[in-house]
Coordinates of C-alpha atoms in Angstrom, one line a residue:
M1 CA 23.2 -18.4 26.9
A2 CA 20.0 -18.5 28.9
P3 CA 17.0 -16.4 28.0
A4 CA 16.1 -13.4 30.1
P5 CA 14.2 -13.9 33.3
G6 CA 10.6 -14.8 32.8
I7 CA 11.2 -16.7 29.5
P8 CA 12.1 -20.3 30.2
V9 CA 14.3 -22.3 27.8
Q10 CA 11.9 -23.9 25.3
E11 CA 12.3 -27.5 24.2
G12 CA 14.2 -27.8 20.9
W13 CA 15.7 -24.3 20.8
P14 CA 19.1 -24.0 19.2
E15 CA 21.9 -22.4 21.2
Q16 CA 20.8 -18.8 21.8
T17 CA 24.0 -17.2 20.7
R18 CA 25.0 -15.4 17.5
I19 CA 27.6 -17.6 15.8
V20 CA 29.2 -16.7 12.4
H21 CA 31.1 -19.7 11.0
T22 CA 31.3 -18.5 7.3
A23 CA 30.6 -15.5 5.2
I24 CA 26.9 -14.8 5.1
P25 CA 25.4 -16.2 2.9
G26 CA 27.7 -19.2 3.2
P27 CA 28.7 -21.6 0.5
R28 CA 25.9 -24.1 1.1
S29 CA 23.3 -21.3 1.0
L30 CA 24.8 -19.8 -2.1
A31 CA 24.6 -23.2 -3.9
R32 CA 21.0 -23.7 -2.9
H33 CA 20.2 -20.1 -4.0
A34 CA 21.7 -20.7 -7.4
H35 CA 19.6 -23.8 -7.8
R36 CA 16.5 -21.9 -6.6
Q37 CA 17.1 -19.3 -9.3
Q38 CA 16.8 -22.1 -11.9
V39 CA 13.5 -23.4 -10.4
L40 CA 11.5 -20.5 -9.1
S41 CA 10.2 -17.2 -10.5
T42 CA 12.5 -14.2 -10.2
G43 CA 9.4 -12.3 -9.1
L44 CA 9.9 -13.9 -5.7
G45 CA 12.3 -11.5 -4.1
T46 CA 14.7 -12.4 -1.3
V47 CA 16.0 -10.1 1.4
L48 CA 18.9 -12.4 2.4
P49 CA 19.7 -15.5 0.3
V50 CA 20.3 -17.8 3.3
F51 CA 18.7 -21.2 3.6
V52 CA 17.4 -21.9 7.2
E53 CA 17.2 -25.5 8.5
R54 CA 16.2 -24.8 12.1
A55 CA 14.9 -22.0 14.3
G56 CA 13.8 -21.3 17.8
G57 CA 13.8 -18.5 20.4
G58 CA 15.6 -15.6 18.8
I59 CA 17.9 -17.6 16.5
L60 CA 17.8 -18.9 12.9
V61 CA 20.3 -21.6 12.1
D62 CA 21.3 -21.8 8.4
V63 CA 22.6 -24.7 6.4
D64 CA 26.2 -23.5 6.9
G65 CA 25.8 -23.7 10.7
N66 CA 25.6 -19.9 11.3
H67 CA 23.3 -18.8 14.1
L68 CA 21.6 -15.6 13.0
I69 CA 19.8 -13.2 15.4
D70 CA 16.2 -13.0 14.1
F71 CA 14.9 -9.4 14.0
A72 CA 12.4 -10.3 11.3
S73 CA 10.2 -13.1 12.7
G74 CA 9.2 -14.0 9.2
I75 CA 7.8 -10.5 8.8
A76 CA 6.0 -10.4 12.2
V77 CA 4.8 -14.0 11.9
T78 CA 6.7 -16.0 14.5
T79 CA 5.8 -13.6 17.3
V80 CA 5.9 -16.5 19.9
G81 CA 9.1 -17.9 18.4
S82 CA 9.5 -20.4 15.6
S83 CA 8.2 -23.9 16.4
A84 CA 6.9 -22.8 19.8
P85 CA 6.3 -26.0 21.9
A86 CA 2.6 -25.4 22.4
V87 CA 2.2 -24.8 18.7
V88 CA 4.2 -27.9 17.8
R89 CA 2.3 -30.1 20.3
R90 CA -1.2 -29.0 19.1
V91 CA -0.2 -29.2 15.4
R92 CA 1.2 -32.8 15.8
D93 CA -2.0 -33.9 17.5
Q94 CA -4.2 -32.3 14.9
V95 CA -2.2 -33.7 11.9
A96 CA -2.6 -37.2 13.3
Q97 CA -6.4 -36.7 13.5
V98 CA -7.6 -34.5 10.6
T99 CA -5.6 -32.5 8.2
H100 CA -8.4 -31.0 6.2
T101 CA -12.2 -31.3 5.5
C102 CA -13.0 -27.7 4.6
F103 CA -15.2 -26.0 7.2
L104 CA -17.8 -25.2 4.5
V105 CA -18.3 -28.9 4.0
T106 CA -18.0 -30.5 7.5
E107 CA -17.3 -28.6 10.7
Y108 CA -14.7 -29.0 13.4
D109 CA -14.1 -27.6 16.9
G110 CA -10.8 -25.8 16.2
Y111 CA -12.3 -23.2 13.9
V112 CA -15.0 -22.4 16.4
E113 CA -12.5 -22.2 19.3
V114 CA -10.2 -19.7 17.4
G115 CA -13.3 -17.6 16.6
E116 CA -14.3 -17.6 20.3
K117 CA -10.8 -16.4 21.3
L118 CA -10.8 -13.6 18.7
N119 CA -14.3 -12.5 19.8
A120 CA -13.1 -12.4 23.4
L121 CA -9.8 -10.7 22.8
T122 CA -10.6 -8.0 20.3
P123 CA -11.6 -4.7 21.9
G124 CA -15.2 -3.8 22.7
T125 CA -18.0 -5.3 24.7
H126 CA -20.5 -5.5 21.8
A127 CA -21.6 -8.9 20.4
K128 CA -19.0 -10.1 17.9
K129 CA -18.5 -12.9 15.4
S130 CA -15.5 -14.1 13.3
A131 CA -14.7 -15.7 10.0
L132 CA -11.4 -17.3 9.2
F133 CA -9.3 -17.2 6.1
S134 CA -5.8 -18.1 5.0
T135 CA -3.8 -14.9 4.3
G136 CA -3.8 -11.3 5.4
A137 CA -4.8 -10.0 2.0
E138 CA -7.6 -12.5 1.8
A139 CA -8.9 -11.3 5.2
V140 CA -8.7 -7.6 4.1
E141 CA -10.7 -8.4 1.0
N142 CA -13.3 -10.1 3.0
A143 CA -13.5 -7.2 5.4
V144 CA -14.2 -4.9 2.5
K145 CA -16.9 -7.3 1.2
I146 CA -18.6 -7.3 4.6
A147 CA -18.5 -3.5 4.8
R148 CA -19.9 -3.1 1.3
V149 CA -22.7 -5.6 1.7
S150 CA -23.7 -4.3 5.2
T151 CA -23.8 -0.6 4.2
R152 CA -24.8 -1.0 0.5
R153 CA -22.1 1.5 -0.3
P154 CA -19.2 1.1 -2.8
A155 CA -16.3 3.4 -1.7
I156 CA -13.3 2.4 0.4
V157 CA -11.0 4.9 2.0
T158 CA -7.3 4.0 2.5
F159 CA -4.2 6.1 3.4
G160 CA -0.9 7.2 2.1
H161 CA 2.0 4.8 2.8
A162 CA -0.6 2.0 3.4
Y163 CA 0.1 -1.7 2.7
H164 CA -2.7 -4.2 2.6
G165 CA -1.6 -7.0 0.3
R166 CA -0.7 -8.1 -3.3
T167 CA -4.1 -9.2 -4.7
L168 CA -5.9 -7.0 -7.1
L169 CA -8.0 -5.3 -4.5
T170 CA -5.4 -5.1 -1.8
M171 CA -2.6 -3.9 -4.1
T172 CA -5.0 -1.2 -5.2
M173 CA -5.5 -0.2 -1.6
T174 CA -1.7 -0.3 -1.1
A175 CA 0.0 3.1 -1.6
K176 CA 3.5 2.1 -2.8
N177 CA 3.9 1.5 -6.6
A178 CA 7.1 -0.5 -7.0
P179 CA 7.3 -3.4 -6.4
Y180 CA 3.7 -4.0 -5.4
K181 CA 1.7 -2.3 -8.2
D182 CA 4.0 -1.4 -11.1
G183 CA 2.7 -2.9 -14.3
F184 CA -0.1 -4.8 -12.7
G185 CA -3.0 -2.5 -13.5
P186 CA -5.8 -1.7 -14.2
F187 CA -6.7 -1.6 -10.6
A188 CA -10.0 -2.1 -8.6
P189 CA -12.5 0.8 -8.7
E190 CA -13.9 2.9 -5.8
I191 CA -10.6 3.0 -3.8
Y192 CA -9.7 6.5 -2.4
R193 CA -6.7 7.6 -0.5
A194 CA -6.3 10.2 2.2
P195 CA -2.9 11.5 3.5
L196 CA -1.7 9.6 6.6
A197 CA -0.8 11.6 9.7
Y198 CA 2.9 11.0 9.5
P199 CA 4.4 13.2 12.2
Y200 CA 8.0 13.2 11.2
R201 CA 7.2 14.1 7.6
W202 CA 4.1 16.3 8.0
P203 CA 4.8 19.5 6.0
T204 CA 3.7 22.0 8.7
G205 CA 5.2 20.0 11.6
P206 CA 4.2 17.2 14.0
E207 CA 2.2 19.5 16.3
R208 CA -0.3 20.3 13.4
C209 CA -0.2 16.8 11.9
A210 CA -3.3 15.2 13.5
T211 CA -5.6 18.2 13.0
E212 CA -4.6 18.8 9.4
A213 CA -4.7 15.1 8.4
L214 CA -8.1 14.7 9.9
A215 CA -9.3 17.8 8.0
S216 CA -8.0 16.2 4.8
L217 CA -9.8 13.0 5.5
E218 CA -13.0 14.8 6.3
D219 CA -12.8 16.7 3.1
L220 CA -12.2 13.5 1.1
V221 CA -15.1 11.6 2.7
L222 CA -17.7 14.4 2.9
K223 CA -16.9 16.6 -0.1
Q224 CA -15.2 14.4 -2.7
I225 CA -16.7 10.9 -2.2
G226 CA -19.8 11.6 -0.1
A227 CA -20.3 9.9 3.2
N228 CA -23.4 8.2 1.8
N229 CA -21.2 6.5 -0.8
T230 CA -18.4 5.4 1.7
A231 CA -18.6 1.9 3.0
A232 CA -15.4 1.7 5.0
I233 CA -12.3 3.4 6.2
V234 CA -9.4 0.9 6.4
I235 CA -6.4 1.9 8.4
E236 CA -3.4 0.2 10.0
P237 CA -3.1 1.5 13.6
I238 CA 0.6 1.5 13.1
Q239 CA 1.7 1.2 9.5
G240 CA 3.9 -1.7 8.7
E241 CA 5.4 -1.8 5.2
G242 CA 4.9 1.9 5.0
G243 CA 7.6 2.5 7.6
F244 CA 6.2 1.7 11.1
I245 CA 4.5 5.0 11.2
V246 CA 2.8 5.7 14.5
P247 CA 0.0 8.3 14.1
P248 CA -0.1 11.2 16.6
A249 CA -2.2 11.1 19.7
A250 CA -5.9 11.6 19.0
Y251 CA -5.6 10.9 15.3
L252 CA -7.1 7.4 15.3
K253 CA -9.9 8.6 17.6
G254 CA -10.7 11.3 15.1
V255 CA -10.8 8.8 12.3
A256 CA -13.1 6.6 14.4
D257 CA -15.4 9.5 15.3
L258 CA -15.8 10.5 11.7
A259 CA -16.6 6.9 10.7
R260 CA -19.2 6.6 13.5
A261 CA -20.8 9.9 12.8
H262 CA -21.6 8.8 9.2
G263 CA -22.3 5.1 9.5
I264 CA -19.0 4.2 7.9
V265 CA -17.4 0.9 8.9
L266 CA -14.0 1.4 10.5
I267 CA -11.7 -1.5 9.6
A268 CA -8.5 -1.9 11.6
D269 CA -5.9 -3.8 9.5
E270 CA -4.0 -5.5 12.4
V271 CA -2.3 -8.0 10.1
Q272 CA 1.2 -6.9 11.3
T273 CA 0.4 -5.1 14.5
G274 CA -2.0 -7.6 16.1
I275 CA -1.5 -10.7 18.3
A276 CA 0.7 -9.1 21.1
R277 CA 3.3 -7.5 18.8
T278 CA 3.0 -3.9 20.2
G279 CA 2.5 -4.8 23.9
E280 CA -1.3 -5.0 23.6
M281 CA -3.1 -7.8 21.9
F282 CA -4.2 -5.3 19.3
A283 CA -2.4 -2.0 18.5
C284 CA -5.7 0.0 18.3
E285 CA -6.0 -0.6 22.1
H286 CA -3.1 1.9 22.6
D287 CA -5.5 4.7 21.4
G288 CA -8.7 3.3 23.0
I289 CA -10.2 2.6 19.6
V290 CA -12.9 0.0 19.1
P291 CA -13.1 -0.8 15.4
D292 CA -16.1 -2.3 13.7
L293 CA -14.0 -4.9 12.1
I294 CA -10.5 -6.1 12.9
V295 CA -8.3 -8.1 10.5
T296 CA -5.7 -10.5 11.8
A297 CA -3.1 -12.7 10.2
K298 CA 0.7 -13.1 10.4
G299 CA 1.3 -13.8 14.2
L300 CA -2.1 -15.5 14.5
A301 CA -0.9 -19.1 13.9
G302 CA 2.8 -19.1 14.7
G303 CA 3.9 -19.7 11.1
L304 CA 1.0 -21.5 9.6
P305 CA -1.3 -19.7 7.1
L306 CA -4.4 -18.4 9.0
S307 CA -6.2 -15.0 9.1
G308 CA -9.4 -13.7 10.4
V309 CA -12.0 -11.0 10.4
T310 CA -13.7 -10.2 13.7
G311 CA -16.3 -7.6 14.2
R312 CA -19.8 -6.5 15.2
A313 CA -22.2 -9.4 14.9
E314 CA -24.7 -7.5 12.8
L315 CA -22.1 -6.6 10.2
M316 CA -20.6 -10.1 10.1
D317 CA -24.2 -11.6 9.7
A318 CA -25.0 -9.2 6.8
V319 CA -23.3 -11.6 4.4
P320 CA -25.6 -14.3 3.1
P321 CA -24.5 -18.0 3.6
G322 CA -21.8 -18.9 1.2
G323 CA -20.6 -15.4 0.8
L324 CA -17.6 -15.9 3.0
G325 CA -15.1 -18.8 3.2
G326 CA -12.7 -20.7 1.0
T327 CA -11.3 -24.2 0.5
F328 CA -8.4 -23.8 2.9
A329 CA -9.9 -21.0 5.0
G330 CA -9.6 -21.9 8.7
N331 CA -7.7 -25.2 8.0
P332 CA -7.8 -27.4 11.1
V333 CA -4.0 -27.7 11.4
A334 CA -3.7 -23.9 11.2
C335 CA -6.4 -23.5 13.8
A336 CA -4.6 -25.8 16.2
A337 CA -1.5 -23.7 15.7
A338 CA -3.4 -20.6 16.6
L339 CA -4.7 -22.1 19.8
G340 CA -1.0 -22.9 20.6
V341 CA -0.2 -19.2 20.0
F342 CA -2.8 -18.0 22.4
E343 CA -1.7 -20.5 25.0
T344 CA 1.9 -19.3 24.6
I345 CA 1.1 -15.6 24.9
E346 CA -0.9 -16.3 28.1
S347 CA 1.5 -18.7 29.8
L348 CA 4.6 -16.6 29.1
D349 CA 2.9 -13.2 29.5
L350 CA 4.2 -12.1 26.2
L351 CA 2.2 -8.8 26.3
S352 CA 4.5 -7.7 29.1
R353 CA 7.5 -9.1 27.2
A354 CA 6.7 -7.0 24.2
R355 CA 6.6 -3.9 26.4
H356 CA 9.9 -5.0 28.0
I357 CA 11.5 -5.3 24.6
E358 CA 10.5 -1.7 23.8
A359 CA 11.8 -0.5 27.2
V360 CA 15.2 -2.1 26.4
A361 CA 15.5 -1.2 22.7
R362 CA 14.1 2.3 22.4
P363 CA 16.4 4.0 24.9
M364 CA 19.4 2.1 23.5
L365 CA 18.6 3.1 19.9
E366 CA 17.6 6.7 20.8
E367 CA 20.8 7.3 22.8
A368 CA 23.0 6.0 19.9
A369 CA 21.0 8.1 17.4
A370 CA 21.4 11.4 19.3
G371 CA 23.6 13.7 17.2
N372 CA 23.9 11.2 14.3
G373 CA 22.7 13.1 11.2
W374 CA 21.9 9.9 9.4
I375 CA 19.1 9.0 11.9
G376 CA 15.9 11.0 11.3
E377 CA 13.7 9.2 13.9
V378 CA 13.5 6.1 16.1
R379 CA 9.8 5.1 16.6
G380 CA 7.4 2.2 17.2
R381 CA 5.6 0.4 20.0
G382 CA 6.4 -2.8 21.8
A383 CA 8.5 -5.2 19.7
M384 CA 7.7 -3.2 16.5
I385 CA 10.5 -0.6 16.3
A386 CA 12.0 1.2 13.3
V387 CA 14.8 3.6 12.5
E388 CA 14.4 6.1 9.6
F389 CA 17.5 7.1 7.7
V390 CA 17.9 10.5 6.1
I391 CA 20.6 12.6 4.4
P392 CA 22.4 14.4 7.2
G393 CA 21.2 18.0 7.6
T394 CA 17.9 17.3 5.8
K395 CA 14.8 15.1 6.0
D396 CA 15.5 13.7 2.5
P397 CA 15.2 9.9 2.6
A398 CA 18.4 7.9 2.5
P399 CA 17.5 4.5 1.2
D400 CA 21.1 3.7 0.2
A401 CA 22.2 4.3 3.8
A402 CA 19.5 2.0 5.1
A403 CA 20.5 -0.7 2.5
A404 CA 24.1 -0.4 3.5
V405 CA 23.3 -0.7 7.2
M406 CA 21.0 -3.7 6.6
A407 CA 23.7 -5.4 4.5
N408 CA 26.3 -4.8 7.2
C409 CA 23.9 -6.4 9.8
H410 CA 23.4 -9.4 7.6
R411 CA 27.1 -10.0 7.2
Q412 CA 27.4 -9.9 11.0
G413 CA 24.6 -12.4 11.5
V414 CA 21.7 -10.2 12.3
V415 CA 18.6 -10.4 10.1
T416 CA 16.9 -7.1 9.6
L417 CA 14.4 -5.8 7.1
Q418 CA 14.0 -2.6 5.1
C419 CA 10.6 -0.9 4.7
G420 CA 9.0 2.5 4.1
T421 CA 7.6 4.2 1.0
Y422 CA 11.1 5.6 0.3
G423 CA 12.9 2.4 1.3
N424 CA 14.8 4.3 4.0
V425 CA 13.5 2.6 7.2
I426 CA 15.0 -0.5 9.0
R427 CA 12.3 -2.3 11.0
L428 CA 12.9 -4.6 13.9
L429 CA 10.4 -7.4 14.7
P430 CA 12.1 -9.7 17.2
P431 CA 10.2 -12.7 18.5
L432 CA 8.8 -11.9 21.9
V433 CA 10.7 -14.8 23.4
M434 CA 14.1 -13.4 22.4
S435 CA 16.5 -13.0 25.4
D436 CA 17.8 -9.7 26.5
E437 CA 21.3 -10.9 25.7
L438 CA 20.4 -11.5 22.1
L439 CA 18.4 -8.3 21.9
H440 CA 21.4 -6.3 23.1
D441 CA 23.8 -8.1 20.8
G442 CA 21.7 -7.5 17.7
L443 CA 21.0 -3.9 18.6
S444 CA 24.8 -3.3 19.1
V445 CA 25.5 -4.7 15.6
L446 CA 22.8 -2.4 14.1
I447 CA 24.2 0.6 16.0
D448 CA 27.8 -0.1 15.0
A449 CA 26.6 -0.5 11.4
W450 CA 25.1 3.0 11.2
K451 CA 28.0 4.5 13.0
G452 CA 30.1 3.3 10.1
L453 CA 28.2 5.3 7.5

């Protein structure tokens, strides 16, 4: 089956068709999973115990020969598709030349080139600089370090339903207890939390959500913490793990205005939303926001570990030499992969493709959800779309229903993910190179699954 117009067949793609040869997981995957259980920590959870041996386009091929539709993208990582040709070509060339030197010891061009691209692509015309790291959590921590050293203030403001990582600082910043925080305390100090503007669940209704949420944030910053003690406000322009929550119009602008008025660094955590996922290169662009610092990871390097902090030059230069970095931070092979990602986004116009995916998926899901009591809301932007499940006749979360729908999708060969503070949201993160045919097929499976509740 050919991809949709505008997305040419890529070298090495498996057949772009859902094929179910065995039960999923199949016998070979089950055997490997049983062995895995004997080797690896049970603290490493698994959404679907299937072992993948090949992937490309919108398809994952497992060891039993099943072709699974990929609505996960490795949790928003393979945005340009797994093993995208430009990524593979650049990685192969780089591996043959230099695998590692550590940029803090001897320098190389790839690191600088990725920094230049991030400086150019992030919003704002001010002078910018970047620093590269390995993971999203590592980049968030370094953004906090930059904010604290540049302002000489300690407090960091985060939000309800936020997810920022699993390290000590970032799990403190993360809102949800289990499984991310439970039993792992004590936590980092000087982290404060404001309620997020969550239109669907705002107690007085969506029309009052932005105004009242901003008032709560202002009270926290000005009355409870003190603006002179607040280094940064850290926010996901669209929350990821928290449930793909899209704040109401004007809310992010209000957050940015508050930060600017009091010399507080505004940090946009674009780990999941950045790098073309929402139909703009960065999700904050939908709201016309220019953050002081932007954190990127996940889709940045097409599957290789790479993250970055990009922001105002005067903030980035406030850190003394040696205060940023890490042994593997900005590894040359990962930098080569990132340059391949940028090449792919530009050559295939994947920003338009993300908007096209939304134009196909949202109406299809919303039409099917109309009148179905189990569906509270369909929401999202670009190729970042979610369905929230509730008990019919209420807004009470229905995590068991979401789990049942997800399990049904998995049995039918469609990889989906659960998320949300209450575990009642199914999120869709298809690769931007997925064909319309696969997108329709996967969405049909999802819709049939919830109709069966």
